[in-house]
Tab-separated table of C-alpha atoms in Angstrom:
chain	number	residue	atom	x	y	z
A	941	MET	CA	-79.227	4.503	-7.114
A	942	ASN	CA	-82.150	2.243	-7.073
A	943	LEU	CA	-83.034	-0.111	-4.352
A	944	ALA	CA	-81.963	-3.257	-6.136
A	945	ALA	CA	-78.599	-1.701	-6.791
A	946	THR	CA	-78.187	-0.648	-3.280
A	947	VAL	CA	-79.066	-4.062	-1.957
A	948	ALA	CA	-76.572	-5.703	-4.581
A	949	CYS	CA	-73.788	-3.339	-3.336
A	950	ARG	CA	-74.535	-4.237	0.267
A	951	LEU	CA	-74.505	-8.025	-0.382
A	952	THR	CA	-71.231	-7.635	-2.545
A	953	ARG	CA	-69.490	-5.645	0.175
A	954	ALA	CA	-70.451	-8.234	2.683
A	955	ARG	CA	-68.993	-11.111	0.513
A	956	LEU	CA	-65.918	-9.117	-0.010
A	957	ALA	CA	-65.491	-8.525	3.694
A	958	GLY	CA	-66.030	-12.215	4.088
A	959	GLY	CA	-63.405	-13.135	1.635
A	960	SER	CA	-65.862	-14.939	-0.643
A	961	GLY	CA	-65.629	-12.636	-3.839
A	962	GLY	CA	-68.248	-10.223	-5.226
A	963	GLY	CA	-70.092	-12.185	-7.754
A	964	ASP	CA	-71.709	-10.760	-10.873
A	965	HIS	CA	-72.505	-7.401	-9.522
A	966	LEU	CA	-68.770	-6.562	-9.102
A	967	ALA	CA	-68.259	-6.443	-12.847
A	968	THR	CA	-70.679	-3.656	-13.347
A	969	CYS	CA	-70.273	-1.586	-10.072
A	970	LEU	CA	-67.428	1.014	-9.767
A	971	ALA	CA	-68.041	1.521	-6.138
A	972	CYS	CA	-67.880	-2.180	-5.465
A	973	GLN	CA	-64.787	-2.559	-7.653
A	974	ALA	CA	-63.104	0.154	-5.483
A	975	GLU	CA	-63.971	-1.689	-2.336
A	976	GLU	CA	-62.425	-4.912	-3.843
A	977	ALA	CA	-59.264	-2.989	-4.612
A	978	LYS	CA	-59.078	-1.824	-0.949
A	979	TYR	CA	-59.519	-5.435	0.292
A	980	ARG	CA	-56.861	-6.602	-2.186
A	981	SER	CA	-54.431	-3.971	-0.858
A	982	LEU	CA	-55.145	-4.936	2.707
A	983	ARG	CA	-54.504	-8.634	1.919
A	984	ARG	CA	-51.026	-7.588	0.298
A	985	GLN	CA	-50.292	-5.619	3.316
A	986	LEU	CA	-51.135	-8.308	5.695
A	987	ALA	CA	-49.245	-10.803	3.714
A	988	SER	CA	-46.134	-8.793	3.919
A	989	LEU	CA	-46.315	-8.888	7.732
A	990	ARG	CA	-45.561	-12.572	7.673
A	991	SER	CA	-41.860	-11.890	7.130
A	992	PHE	CA	-41.923	-8.842	9.538
A	993	THR	CA	-40.472	-9.615	12.995
A	994	VAL	CA	-39.990	-7.604	15.999
A	995	ASP	CA	-38.312	-8.524	19.241
A	996	ALA	CA	-40.064	-8.050	22.466
A	997	PRO	CA	-38.516	-5.539	24.827
A	998	PRO	CA	-36.112	-6.947	27.402
A	999	GLY	CA	-37.820	-7.783	30.648
A	1000	LEU	CA	-41.358	-7.985	29.286
A	1001	GLY	CA	-41.892	-11.546	29.990
A	1002	PRO	CA	-40.875	-11.385	33.645
A	1003	THR	CA	-42.948	-8.265	34.089
A	1004	VAL	CA	-46.185	-9.877	32.566
A	1005	VAL	CA	-45.579	-12.996	34.812
A	1006	ALA	CA	-45.169	-10.836	37.951
A	1007	ARG	CA	-48.377	-9.068	37.084
A	1008	ILE	CA	-50.277	-12.327	36.713
A	1009	VAL	CA	-48.843	-13.685	39.805
A	1010	GLY	CA	-49.670	-10.566	41.645
A	1011	VAL	CA	-53.437	-10.538	40.495
A	1012	ALA	CA	-53.714	-14.196	41.376
A	1013	GLN	CA	-52.325	-13.584	44.821
A	1014	ASP	CA	-54.531	-10.548	45.357
A	1015	SER	CA	-57.688	-12.301	44.317
A	1016	ALA	CA	-60.116	-13.431	47.027
A	1017	ALA	CA	-60.296	-16.962	45.574
A	1018	PRO	CA	-56.853	-18.257	45.249
A	1019	THR	CA	-56.104	-19.156	41.624
A	1020	ARG	CA	-53.175	-21.543	40.596
A	1021	PHE	CA	-51.468	-20.691	37.372
A	1022	SER	CA	-49.383	-23.466	35.801
A	1023	ARG	CA	-46.327	-22.801	34.043
A	1024	LYS	CA	-47.910	-23.330	30.637
A	1025	THR	CA	-50.720	-20.824	31.580
A	1026	VAL	CA	-48.168	-18.132	32.567
A	1027	ALA	CA	-45.986	-18.875	29.568
A	1028	GLY	CA	-48.940	-18.658	27.174
A	1029	ALA	CA	-50.107	-15.411	28.765
A	1030	SER	CA	-46.632	-13.886	28.498
A	1031	SER	CA	-46.406	-15.100	24.748
A	1032	VAL	CA	-49.779	-13.392	24.131
A	1033	ALA	CA	-48.642	-10.222	25.636
A	1034	ALA	CA	-45.362	-10.231	23.894
A	1035	ALA	CA	-47.199	-10.844	20.597
A	1036	ALA	CA	-49.397	-7.831	21.448
A	1037	ALA	CA	-46.499	-5.657	22.204
A	1038	ALA	CA	-44.804	-6.706	18.968
A	1039	GLY	CA	-48.073	-5.961	17.157
A	1040	VAL	CA	-48.091	-2.593	18.697
A	1041	VAL	CA	-44.387	-1.887	17.781
A	1042	MET	CA	-45.105	-3.081	14.202
A	1043	VAL	CA	-47.902	-0.778	13.612
A	1044	LEU	CA	-46.079	2.200	15.108
A	1045	ALA	CA	-43.096	1.297	12.879
A	1046	ARG	CA	-45.238	1.166	9.684
A	1047	ARG	CA	-46.755	4.423	10.659
A	1048	ARG	CA	-43.657	6.325	11.174
A	1049	ALA	CA	-42.313	4.761	7.653
A	1050	GLY	CA	-45.366	5.831	5.979
A	1051	ALA	CA	-45.173	9.326	7.243
A	1052	ALA	CA	-41.682	9.673	6.159
């Protein structure tokens, strides 16, 4: 592969990763077409996750809040957390836990 083709491939892959399409080079390069197919597949998989829901394990919220409050009490400079801050932090933690559960469930389904 010559230098011009290598540069064109790198630019095309950067555009694909950024979601802006591949340009003219994509029509002639099989490697870049394969890369585009991977991104299409990834977009389809991510779109299918929109309807996938997982409930947080029971007791996760209070556990997260207790940890946050414990850290705040242990710090040298006292920090005050509003209820909104604690609720937001527990929501983020619940979403992260749900994401982990979702990924593990998909891996198990794919392995079966």
